[in-house]
mmCIF file of C-alpha atoms in Angstrom:
data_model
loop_
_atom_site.group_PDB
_atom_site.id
_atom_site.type_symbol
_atom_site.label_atom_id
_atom_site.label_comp_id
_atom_site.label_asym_id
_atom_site.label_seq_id
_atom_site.Cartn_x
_atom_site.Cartn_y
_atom_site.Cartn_z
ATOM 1 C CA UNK A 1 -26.339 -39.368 30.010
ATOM 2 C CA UNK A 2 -28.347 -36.512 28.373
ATOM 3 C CA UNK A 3 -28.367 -33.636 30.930
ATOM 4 C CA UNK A 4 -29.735 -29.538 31.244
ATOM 5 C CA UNK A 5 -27.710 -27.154 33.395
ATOM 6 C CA UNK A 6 -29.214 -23.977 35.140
ATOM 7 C CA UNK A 7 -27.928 -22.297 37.591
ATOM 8 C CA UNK A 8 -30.456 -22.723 40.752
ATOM 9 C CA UNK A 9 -29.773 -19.464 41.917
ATOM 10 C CA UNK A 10 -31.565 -17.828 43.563
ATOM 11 C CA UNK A 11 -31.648 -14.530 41.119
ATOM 12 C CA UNK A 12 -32.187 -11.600 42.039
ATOM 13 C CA UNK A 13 -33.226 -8.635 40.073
ATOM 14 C CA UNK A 14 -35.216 -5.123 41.085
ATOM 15 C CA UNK A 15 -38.874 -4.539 40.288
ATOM 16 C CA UNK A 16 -38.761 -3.195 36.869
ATOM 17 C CA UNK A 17 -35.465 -4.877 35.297
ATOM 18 C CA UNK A 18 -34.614 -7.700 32.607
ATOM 19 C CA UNK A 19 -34.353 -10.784 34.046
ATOM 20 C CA UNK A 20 -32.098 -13.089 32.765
ATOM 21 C CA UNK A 21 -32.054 -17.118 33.148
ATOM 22 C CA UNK A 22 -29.759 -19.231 31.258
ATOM 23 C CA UNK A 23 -29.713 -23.339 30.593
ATOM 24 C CA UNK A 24 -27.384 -25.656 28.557
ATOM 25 C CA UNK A 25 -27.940 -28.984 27.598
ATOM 26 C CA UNK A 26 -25.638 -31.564 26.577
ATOM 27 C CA UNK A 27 -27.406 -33.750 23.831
ATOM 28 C CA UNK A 28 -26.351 -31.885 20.625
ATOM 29 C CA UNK A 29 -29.393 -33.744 19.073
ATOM 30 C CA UNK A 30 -32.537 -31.840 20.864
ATOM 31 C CA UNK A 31 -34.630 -30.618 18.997
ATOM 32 C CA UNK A 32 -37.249 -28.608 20.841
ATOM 33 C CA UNK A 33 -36.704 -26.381 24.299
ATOM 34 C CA UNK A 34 -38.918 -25.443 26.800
ATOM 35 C CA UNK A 35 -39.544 -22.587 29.455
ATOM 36 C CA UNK A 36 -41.476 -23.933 32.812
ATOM 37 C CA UNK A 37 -42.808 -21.656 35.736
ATOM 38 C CA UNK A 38 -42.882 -23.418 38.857
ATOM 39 C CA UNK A 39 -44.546 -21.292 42.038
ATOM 40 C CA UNK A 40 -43.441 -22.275 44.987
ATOM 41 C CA UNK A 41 -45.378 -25.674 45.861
ATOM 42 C CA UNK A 42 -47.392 -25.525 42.618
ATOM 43 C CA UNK A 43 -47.010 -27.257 39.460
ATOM 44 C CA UNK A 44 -45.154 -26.281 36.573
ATOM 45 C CA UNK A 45 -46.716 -24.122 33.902
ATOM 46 C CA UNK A 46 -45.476 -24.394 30.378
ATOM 47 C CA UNK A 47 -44.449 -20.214 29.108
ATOM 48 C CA UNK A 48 -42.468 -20.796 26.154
ATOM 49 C CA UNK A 49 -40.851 -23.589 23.863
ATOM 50 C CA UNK A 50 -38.150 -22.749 20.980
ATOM 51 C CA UNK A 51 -37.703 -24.862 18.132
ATOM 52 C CA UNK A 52 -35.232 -22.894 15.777
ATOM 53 C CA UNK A 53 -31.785 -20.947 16.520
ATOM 54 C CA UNK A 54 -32.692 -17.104 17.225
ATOM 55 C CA UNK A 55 -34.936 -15.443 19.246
ATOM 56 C CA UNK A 56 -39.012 -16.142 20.085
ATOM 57 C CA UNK A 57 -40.715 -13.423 21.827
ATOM 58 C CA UNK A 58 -44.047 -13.523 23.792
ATOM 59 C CA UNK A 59 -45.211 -10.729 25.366
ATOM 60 C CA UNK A 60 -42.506 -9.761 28.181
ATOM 61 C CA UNK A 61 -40.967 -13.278 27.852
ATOM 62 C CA UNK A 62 -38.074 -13.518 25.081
ATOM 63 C CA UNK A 63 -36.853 -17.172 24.442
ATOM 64 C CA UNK A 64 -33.129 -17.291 22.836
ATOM 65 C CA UNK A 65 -31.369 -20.736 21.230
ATOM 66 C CA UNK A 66 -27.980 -21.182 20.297
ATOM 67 C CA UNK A 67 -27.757 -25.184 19.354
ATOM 68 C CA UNK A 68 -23.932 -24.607 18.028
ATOM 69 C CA UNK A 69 -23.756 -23.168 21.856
ATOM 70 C CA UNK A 70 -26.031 -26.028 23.097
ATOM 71 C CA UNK A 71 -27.369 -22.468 25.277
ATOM 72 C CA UNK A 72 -31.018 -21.554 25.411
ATOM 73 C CA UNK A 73 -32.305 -18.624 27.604
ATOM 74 C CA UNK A 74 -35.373 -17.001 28.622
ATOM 75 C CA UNK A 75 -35.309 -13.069 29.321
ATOM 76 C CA UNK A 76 -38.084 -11.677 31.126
ATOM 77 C CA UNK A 77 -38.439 -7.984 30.782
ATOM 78 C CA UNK A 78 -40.047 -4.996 33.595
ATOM 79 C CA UNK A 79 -39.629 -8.247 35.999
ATOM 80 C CA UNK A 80 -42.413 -7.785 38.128
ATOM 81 C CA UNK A 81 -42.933 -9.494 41.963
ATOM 82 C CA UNK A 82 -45.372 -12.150 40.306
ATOM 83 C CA UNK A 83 -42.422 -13.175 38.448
ATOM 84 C CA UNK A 84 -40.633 -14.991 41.695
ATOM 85 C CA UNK A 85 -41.232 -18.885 41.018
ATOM 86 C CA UNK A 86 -38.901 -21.239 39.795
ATOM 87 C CA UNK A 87 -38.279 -21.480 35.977
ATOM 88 C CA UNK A 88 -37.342 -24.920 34.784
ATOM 89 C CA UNK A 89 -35.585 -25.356 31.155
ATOM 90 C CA UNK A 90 -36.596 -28.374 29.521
ATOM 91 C CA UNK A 91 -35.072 -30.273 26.408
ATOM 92 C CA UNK A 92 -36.436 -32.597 24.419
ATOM 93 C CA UNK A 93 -34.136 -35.192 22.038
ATOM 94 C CA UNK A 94 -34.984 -35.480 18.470
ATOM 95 C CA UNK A 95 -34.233 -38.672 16.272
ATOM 96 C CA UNK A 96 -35.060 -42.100 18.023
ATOM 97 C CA UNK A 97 -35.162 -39.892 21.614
ATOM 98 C CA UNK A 98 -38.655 -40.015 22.258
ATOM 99 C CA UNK A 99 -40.752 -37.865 23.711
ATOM 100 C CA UNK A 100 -39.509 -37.430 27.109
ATOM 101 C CA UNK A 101 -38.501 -33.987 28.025
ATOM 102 C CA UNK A 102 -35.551 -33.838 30.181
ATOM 103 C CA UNK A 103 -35.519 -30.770 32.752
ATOM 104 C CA UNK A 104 -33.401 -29.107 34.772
ATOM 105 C CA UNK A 105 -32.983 -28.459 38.246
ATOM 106 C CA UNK A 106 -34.694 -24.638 37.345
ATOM 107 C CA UNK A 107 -33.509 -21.459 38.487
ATOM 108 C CA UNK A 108 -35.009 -19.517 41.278
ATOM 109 C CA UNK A 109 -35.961 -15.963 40.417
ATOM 110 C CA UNK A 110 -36.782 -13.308 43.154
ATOM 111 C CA UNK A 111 -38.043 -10.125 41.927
ATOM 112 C CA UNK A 112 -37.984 -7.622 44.492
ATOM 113 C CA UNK A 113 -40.011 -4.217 44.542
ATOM 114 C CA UNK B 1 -62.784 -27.298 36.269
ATOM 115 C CA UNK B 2 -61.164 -28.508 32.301
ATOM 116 C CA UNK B 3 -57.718 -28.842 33.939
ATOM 117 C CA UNK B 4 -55.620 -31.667 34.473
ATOM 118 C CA UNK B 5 -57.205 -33.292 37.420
ATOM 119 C CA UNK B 6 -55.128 -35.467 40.020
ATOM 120 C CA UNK B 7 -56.703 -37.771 42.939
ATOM 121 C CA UNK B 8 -55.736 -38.507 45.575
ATOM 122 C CA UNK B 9 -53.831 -35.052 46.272
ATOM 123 C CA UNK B 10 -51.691 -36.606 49.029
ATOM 124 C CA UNK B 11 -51.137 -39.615 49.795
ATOM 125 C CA UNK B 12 -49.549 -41.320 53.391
ATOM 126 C CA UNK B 13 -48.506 -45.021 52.901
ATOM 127 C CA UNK B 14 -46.551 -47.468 54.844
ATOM 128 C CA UNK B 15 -43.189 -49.088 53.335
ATOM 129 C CA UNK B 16 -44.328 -52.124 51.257
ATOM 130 C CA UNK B 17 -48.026 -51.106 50.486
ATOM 131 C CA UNK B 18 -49.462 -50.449 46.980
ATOM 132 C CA UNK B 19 -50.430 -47.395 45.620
ATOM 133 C CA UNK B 20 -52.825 -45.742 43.061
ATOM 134 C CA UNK B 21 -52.678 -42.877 41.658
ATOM 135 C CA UNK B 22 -55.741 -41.344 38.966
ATOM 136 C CA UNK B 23 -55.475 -38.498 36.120
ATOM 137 C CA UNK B 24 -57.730 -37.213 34.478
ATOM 138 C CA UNK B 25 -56.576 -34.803 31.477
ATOM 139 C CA UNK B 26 -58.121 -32.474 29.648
ATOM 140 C CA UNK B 27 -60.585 -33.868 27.486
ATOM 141 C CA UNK B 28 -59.696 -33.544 23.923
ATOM 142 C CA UNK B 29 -56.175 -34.463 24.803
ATOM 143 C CA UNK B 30 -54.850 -37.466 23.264
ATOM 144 C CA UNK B 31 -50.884 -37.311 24.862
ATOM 145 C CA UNK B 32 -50.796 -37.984 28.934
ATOM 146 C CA UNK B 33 -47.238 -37.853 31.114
ATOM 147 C CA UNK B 34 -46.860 -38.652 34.473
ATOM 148 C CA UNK B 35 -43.598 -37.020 35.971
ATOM 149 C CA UNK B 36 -41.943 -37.419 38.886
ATOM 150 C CA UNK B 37 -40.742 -34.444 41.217
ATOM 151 C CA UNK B 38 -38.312 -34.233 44.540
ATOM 152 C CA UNK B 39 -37.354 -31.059 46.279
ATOM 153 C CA UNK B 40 -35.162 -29.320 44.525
ATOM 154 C CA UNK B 41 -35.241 -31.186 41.308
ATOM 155 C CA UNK B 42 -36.389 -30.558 37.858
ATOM 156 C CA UNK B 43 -39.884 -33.312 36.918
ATOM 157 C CA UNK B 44 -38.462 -36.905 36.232
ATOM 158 C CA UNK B 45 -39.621 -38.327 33.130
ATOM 159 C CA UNK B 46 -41.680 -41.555 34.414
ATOM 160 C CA UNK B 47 -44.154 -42.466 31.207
ATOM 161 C CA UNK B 48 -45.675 -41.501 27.980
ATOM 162 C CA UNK B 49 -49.319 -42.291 26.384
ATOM 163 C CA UNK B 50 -50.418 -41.311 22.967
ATOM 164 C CA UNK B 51 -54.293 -42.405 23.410
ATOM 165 C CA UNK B 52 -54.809 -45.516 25.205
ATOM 166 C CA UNK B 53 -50.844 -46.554 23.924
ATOM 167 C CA UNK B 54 -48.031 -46.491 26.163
ATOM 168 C CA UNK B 55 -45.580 -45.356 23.620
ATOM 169 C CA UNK B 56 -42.348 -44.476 25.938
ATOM 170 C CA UNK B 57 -41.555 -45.535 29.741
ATOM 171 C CA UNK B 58 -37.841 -44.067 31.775
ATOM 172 C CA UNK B 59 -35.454 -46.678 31.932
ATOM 173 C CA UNK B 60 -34.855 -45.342 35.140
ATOM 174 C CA UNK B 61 -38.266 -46.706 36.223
ATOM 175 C CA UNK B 62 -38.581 -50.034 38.188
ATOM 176 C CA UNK B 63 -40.573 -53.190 37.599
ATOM 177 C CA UNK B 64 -43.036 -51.486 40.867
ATOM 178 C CA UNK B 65 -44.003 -49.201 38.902
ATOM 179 C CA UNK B 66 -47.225 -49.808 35.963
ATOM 180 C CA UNK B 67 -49.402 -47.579 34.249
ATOM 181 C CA UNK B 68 -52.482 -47.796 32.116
ATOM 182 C CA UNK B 69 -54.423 -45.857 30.056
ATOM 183 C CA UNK B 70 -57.620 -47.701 29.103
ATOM 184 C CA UNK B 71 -59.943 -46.321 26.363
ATOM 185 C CA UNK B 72 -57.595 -43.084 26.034
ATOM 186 C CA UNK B 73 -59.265 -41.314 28.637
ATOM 187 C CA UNK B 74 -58.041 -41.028 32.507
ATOM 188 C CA UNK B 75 -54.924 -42.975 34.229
ATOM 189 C CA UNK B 76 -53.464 -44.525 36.656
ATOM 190 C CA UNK B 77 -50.054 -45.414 38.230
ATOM 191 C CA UNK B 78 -49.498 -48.002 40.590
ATOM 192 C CA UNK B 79 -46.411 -48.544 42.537
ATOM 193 C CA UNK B 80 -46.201 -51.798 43.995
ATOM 194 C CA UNK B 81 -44.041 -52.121 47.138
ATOM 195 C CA UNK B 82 -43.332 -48.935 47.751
ATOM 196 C CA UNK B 83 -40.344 -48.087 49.570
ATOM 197 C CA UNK B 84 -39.029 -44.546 51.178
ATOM 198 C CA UNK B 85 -37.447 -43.361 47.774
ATOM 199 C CA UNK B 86 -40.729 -43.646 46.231
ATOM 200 C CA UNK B 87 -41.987 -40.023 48.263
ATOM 201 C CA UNK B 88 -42.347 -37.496 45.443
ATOM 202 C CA UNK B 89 -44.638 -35.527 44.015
ATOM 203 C CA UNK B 90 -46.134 -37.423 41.257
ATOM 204 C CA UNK B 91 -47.422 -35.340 38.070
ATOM 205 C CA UNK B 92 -49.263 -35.845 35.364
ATOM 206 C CA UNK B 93 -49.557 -33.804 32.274
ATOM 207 C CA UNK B 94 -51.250 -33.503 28.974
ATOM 208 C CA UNK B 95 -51.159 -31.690 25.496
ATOM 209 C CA UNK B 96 -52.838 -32.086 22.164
ATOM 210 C CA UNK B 97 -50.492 -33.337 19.349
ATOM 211 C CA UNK B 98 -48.142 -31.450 17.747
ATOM 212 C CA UNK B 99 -44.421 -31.335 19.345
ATOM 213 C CA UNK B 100 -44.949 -29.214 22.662
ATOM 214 C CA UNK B 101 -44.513 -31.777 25.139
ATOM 215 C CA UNK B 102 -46.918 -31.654 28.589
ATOM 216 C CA UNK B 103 -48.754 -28.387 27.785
ATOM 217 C CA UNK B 104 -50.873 -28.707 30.948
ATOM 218 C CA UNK B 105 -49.914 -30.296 34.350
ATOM 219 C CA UNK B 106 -52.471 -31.367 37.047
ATOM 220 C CA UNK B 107 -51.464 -30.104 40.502
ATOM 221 C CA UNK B 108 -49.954 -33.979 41.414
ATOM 222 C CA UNK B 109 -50.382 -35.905 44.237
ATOM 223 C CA UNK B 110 -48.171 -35.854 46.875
ATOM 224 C CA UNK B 111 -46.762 -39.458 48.205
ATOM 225 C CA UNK B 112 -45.355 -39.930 51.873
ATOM 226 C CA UNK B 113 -43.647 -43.549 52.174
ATOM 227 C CA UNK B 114 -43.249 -44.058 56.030
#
């Protein structure tokens, strides 16, 4: 069964610091990752998605892939308050796999000023 | 409003009633997903629609459950019989082409089975 890891936390990191979530996935045949946002008792809001090993940055958010590692992460510099929510890592197979995206449980991030 | 749009926004049913649910994506979007979401958990992959087809559905997903896309536009989910494990919040999404997945998700409608 294809899964994602994270780590539901909750996180917690001072006004002003990087941020740090991390996800692994176990089907070594995805092909595309994804970064949710997920406010408390809101739906999720799609921030990043990472197609090739390295590093995608956008704006404070930095996406990172390592498929040999089956790891993907999202940093989140000068974490602000607005940053608390829920992020949710979501994979997505390639070859006959569709295109379901399989998600995590997220990671809860508290940013405290 | 251009967003995903979701009606009813809650929804209180008894055990072994039918249910509807209605999206409404954005409007150039030809993909539509409807997820499924428990406290706690990630979205469950329910079903998939590339214009009016219905191109993937979970295996995961009971005979209850049917959706339709007709013309490409809105959608609906039914659950037939719906039983206690059924209470979720139900989301739909859309994007336009290319390999993002659900770009945009509506703000779901919330089912009670009692």
């Amino acid at each position: 069964q294809k899964e994602v890891e994270q780590n539901s936390g909750p996180l917690s990191v001072p006004e002003g610091a990087i941020a740090s979530l991390n996800c692994t996935y176990s089907d070594r045949g995805s092909q595309s990752f994804f970064w949710y946002r997920q406010y408390s008792g809101k739906s999720p809001e799609l921030i990043m998605f990472i197609y090739s090993n390295g590093d995608k940055e956008d704006g404070r958010f930095t996406a990172q892939l390592n498929k040999a590692s089956q790891y993907v992460s999202l940093l989140i510099r000068d974490s602000q308050p607005s940053d608390s929510a829920t992020y949710l890592c979501a994979v997505k197979g390639g070859g006959q796999a569709g295109t379901a995206l399989i998600f995590g449980k997220g990671t809860t991030l508290s940013v405290s000023s | 409003d251009t967003g995903v749009s979701q009606d009813p926004r809650h929804k209180i049913t008894k055990r072994g009633q039918n249910v509807t649910f209605r999206c409404d994506p954005i409007s150039e979007h030809n993909r539509l997903y409807w997820y499924r979401q428990t406290l706690g958990q990630g979205p469950e992959f329910l079903t998939y629609f590339q214009n009016e087809a219905q191109l993937e559905k979970s295996r995961l997903l009971s005979d209850r459950f049917s959706a339709e896309r007709p013309k490409g536009s809105f959608s609906t989910l039914e659950i037939q019989r719906t039983e206690q494990g059924d209470s979720a919040m139900y989301l739909c999404a859309s994007s336009l082409g290319g390999d993002r997945g659900p770009a945009f998700f509506g703000q779901g409608t919330r089912l009670t089975v009692v």
